[in-house]
XYZ file of C-alpha atoms in Angstrom:
242
model
C 0.374 -0.044 -0.220
C 2.820 2.175 0.857
C 5.019 1.935 -1.949
C 1.328 2.572 -4.346
C 1.311 5.827 -2.330
C 4.755 6.947 -3.195
C 4.054 6.028 -5.891
C 1.489 8.137 -7.150
C 2.923 11.111 -4.600
C 6.077 10.946 -7.346
C 4.976 9.686 -10.792
C 0.775 10.976 -11.266
C 0.709 13.847 -9.004
C 3.231 15.188 -10.476
C 2.017 15.415 -14.350
C -1.890 16.452 -12.445
C 0.054 18.642 -10.309
C 2.372 20.489 -13.647
C -0.869 20.217 -15.494
C -3.200 21.954 -12.369
C -0.680 24.693 -12.349
C -0.220 25.443 -16.181
C -4.578 25.465 -16.408
C -4.563 27.919 -13.799
C -2.400 30.734 -14.381
C -3.938 30.518 -18.009
C -7.561 30.164 -16.229
C -6.027 33.498 -14.157
C -4.498 35.308 -16.415
C -7.720 35.422 -18.870
C -9.886 36.748 -16.753
C -7.931 39.360 -15.055
C -7.339 40.349 -18.729
C -11.385 39.968 -19.167
C -11.782 42.359 -17.168
C -12.693 45.816 -17.409
C -9.958 48.423 -18.143
C -9.710 50.792 -14.731
C -11.533 53.973 -15.553
C -8.317 55.741 -14.167
C -4.819 55.821 -14.634
C -3.209 53.275 -12.935
C 0.161 55.923 -13.523
C 1.292 56.711 -9.504
C 4.448 58.575 -10.749
C 5.594 61.274 -13.317
C 9.430 60.372 -14.810
C 9.389 61.317 -17.998
C 12.734 63.917 -16.947
C 14.233 60.900 -16.761
C 16.650 58.185 -19.148
C 13.739 55.309 -17.962
C 10.886 57.422 -17.318
C 10.921 58.393 -21.050
C 10.920 54.172 -21.854
C 8.084 53.356 -19.659
C 9.010 49.275 -20.688
C 13.012 49.423 -19.340
C 11.562 51.423 -16.697
C 9.390 48.577 -15.435
C 11.623 46.213 -16.418
C 14.458 48.109 -14.389
C 11.927 48.134 -11.315
C 10.801 44.271 -11.441
C 14.548 43.376 -11.177
C 15.841 46.416 -8.532
C 12.513 46.453 -6.896
C 13.449 50.180 -5.371
C 11.195 51.606 -3.290
C 10.912 48.795 -1.015
C 15.875 49.054 -1.334
C 14.601 52.588 -0.311
C 12.353 52.120 2.526
C 12.978 48.164 3.890
C 16.514 48.441 2.771
C 17.091 44.669 4.600
C 14.063 43.272 3.065
C 15.671 44.053 0.006
C 18.672 42.397 0.408
C 16.732 39.239 1.776
C 14.488 39.624 -1.483
C 17.146 40.107 -3.750
C 19.040 36.883 -2.342
C 16.121 35.097 -2.285
C 15.609 35.285 -5.495
C 18.537 34.497 -7.308
C 18.850 31.467 -5.120
C 15.482 30.465 -6.796
C 16.623 30.647 -10.186
C 20.026 28.945 -9.132
C 17.516 26.206 -7.954
C 15.899 25.956 -10.774
C 18.527 25.658 -12.991
C 20.392 23.017 -10.617
C 17.598 21.321 -11.175
C 17.207 21.214 -14.364
C 21.061 19.663 -14.438
C 19.469 16.519 -12.713
C 18.529 15.576 -15.821
C 20.997 13.742 -17.576
C 21.148 16.082 -20.777
C 22.014 19.385 -19.124
C 25.083 18.266 -17.135
C 26.491 21.439 -15.852
C 28.329 19.676 -12.817
C 29.582 16.225 -13.412
C 27.514 13.366 -14.326
C 28.744 11.165 -11.963
C 28.580 14.415 -9.081
C 26.997 13.908 -5.963
C 26.705 17.472 -5.786
C 23.414 19.889 -6.495
C 24.552 22.390 -8.070
C 26.231 25.197 -5.798
C 27.072 22.423 -2.776
C 24.606 22.790 -1.084
C 25.124 26.619 -0.390
C 21.717 27.320 -2.421
C 19.447 26.085 -0.048
C 20.783 28.790 2.976
C 20.671 30.580 0.906
C 16.680 30.167 0.733
C 15.962 27.945 4.147
C 17.894 31.428 5.415
C 15.666 33.747 3.924
C 12.163 32.235 4.028
C 13.045 32.103 8.083
C 13.432 35.179 7.345
C 10.181 36.588 5.789
C 8.209 33.821 8.763
C 10.170 36.256 11.311
C 8.918 39.426 9.862
C 6.225 38.119 9.364
C 4.799 38.428 13.335
C 5.946 41.647 13.119
C 4.176 44.876 12.727
C 3.551 46.354 11.120
C 2.618 43.329 8.598
C 1.372 41.091 11.079
C -1.388 43.394 11.005
C -1.997 43.195 7.545
C -1.639 39.384 7.344
C -3.256 36.756 6.741
C -3.572 33.020 7.791
C -2.909 32.190 3.955
C 0.435 33.990 3.773
C 2.328 32.474 6.584
C 0.684 28.213 5.380
C 2.926 29.828 2.402
C 5.659 31.011 4.250
C 5.491 27.398 6.065
C 5.006 25.336 3.152
C 8.030 26.928 1.517
C 10.349 26.410 4.282
C 9.400 22.944 4.387
C 10.095 22.035 0.754
C 13.104 23.964 1.097
C 14.389 21.507 4.301
C 13.571 18.794 2.614
C 15.192 19.853 -0.466
C 18.152 20.424 1.850
C 18.520 17.945 4.151
C 19.187 15.521 0.118
C 21.599 18.099 -0.632
C 23.361 18.984 2.193
C 23.430 14.780 3.017
C 25.416 14.208 0.237
C 28.255 17.608 -0.121
C 28.503 18.163 3.947
C 28.262 14.491 4.944
C 30.771 12.186 4.976
C 28.917 8.888 4.230
C 26.962 10.987 2.343
C 23.233 10.251 0.509
C 22.927 7.251 -0.440
C 20.718 8.847 -3.680
C 23.055 11.002 -5.695
C 22.427 12.744 -9.754
C 22.899 10.306 -11.588
C 19.886 8.307 -10.259
C 17.495 11.790 -9.539
C 18.748 12.586 -13.587
C 17.245 8.655 -14.024
C 14.036 10.023 -12.556
C 13.587 12.801 -13.884
C 13.984 11.628 -17.465
C 11.244 9.172 -16.850
C 9.568 11.335 -16.157
C 10.496 13.778 -18.812
C 9.714 10.947 -21.573
C 6.471 9.760 -19.975
C 7.694 6.333 -18.869
C 5.625 6.060 -15.601
C 8.392 3.761 -14.452
C 8.306 3.141 -10.489
C 11.243 5.225 -8.956
C 11.476 3.469 -6.401
C 14.090 1.151 -9.447
C 16.454 3.245 -9.650
C 16.391 5.612 -6.288
C 17.648 3.394 -3.605
C 18.077 2.924 -0.246
C 16.123 4.914 3.463
C 16.321 8.343 2.025
C 13.768 7.071 -0.498
C 11.587 9.057 2.099
C 12.448 12.184 2.207
C 12.510 12.007 -1.625
C 8.682 11.039 -1.513
C 8.064 13.950 0.779
C 9.894 16.635 -1.087
C 8.013 15.743 -3.885
C 5.205 15.438 -2.089
C 5.008 19.450 -0.849
C 6.456 20.230 -3.796
C 3.147 19.324 -5.257
C 1.186 20.794 -2.858
C 2.890 24.314 -4.183
C 2.208 24.102 -7.327
C -1.418 23.369 -6.826
C -1.818 26.074 -5.105
C 0.320 27.706 -7.056
C -2.578 29.895 -8.984
C -4.809 30.615 -6.133
C -1.659 32.519 -4.134
C 0.741 34.890 -3.757
C 3.204 33.398 -5.453
C 0.976 34.703 -9.036
C 3.285 37.922 -8.651
C 5.886 36.208 -10.517
C 3.412 36.211 -13.628
C 2.356 40.040 -13.918
C 5.484 41.454 -12.022
C 6.070 43.237 -15.179
C 2.733 44.116 -16.622
C 2.085 46.057 -13.136
C 4.462 47.581 -12.936
C 4.858 48.687 -16.369
C 1.186 50.737 -15.412
C 2.655 52.389 -12.634
C 4.574 53.979 -15.447
C 2.443 54.388 -17.746
């Protein structure tokens, strides 16, 4: 029974979660696109005298990546936001690197890209975000979903850290290394529906299943969460620029 449950989490549920997230994001985007045009301008400042003010699209792109308002009013928050997003990008590349077709790290390496450092940055950043949520004035404008999302992210990162840190920082290493993860992900990409248990050996398999389960839950919640800001950050900043 438990083997069937683990198989469902690591194969069918992955496809269902990805499909749900893609369809949900498209529906949300269409809903927003079809809403009546706002009767008033959302432009919040006039900057025609500056170079970026004369090029609102370029200015919006710069705003997305530099977050000047946050930097000005909440510099510590800005530092952690920057570290978090850079580490998130590195994490995405590190997971893609697990595919056998991409080998930034050597094929037989037991290390992920970043040697566990990416997980440190992400975990510390999320802990800071959680600490910030419990402090005034952010606490007064927070809702339970904000805390649950941060808790889910923390659990995803800490289970991923358990795998990555054990591989890179423990002399005994993790039983499951990059070649095994490559075989699992390659099976997912090619829709073989093979049982991951056949390639992911050892007692640590339960940690991998838990990590995948939490990632699946994040994908299922994605269309309804504040993570959607990722897809609308540029259009919103463009509206602010005019």
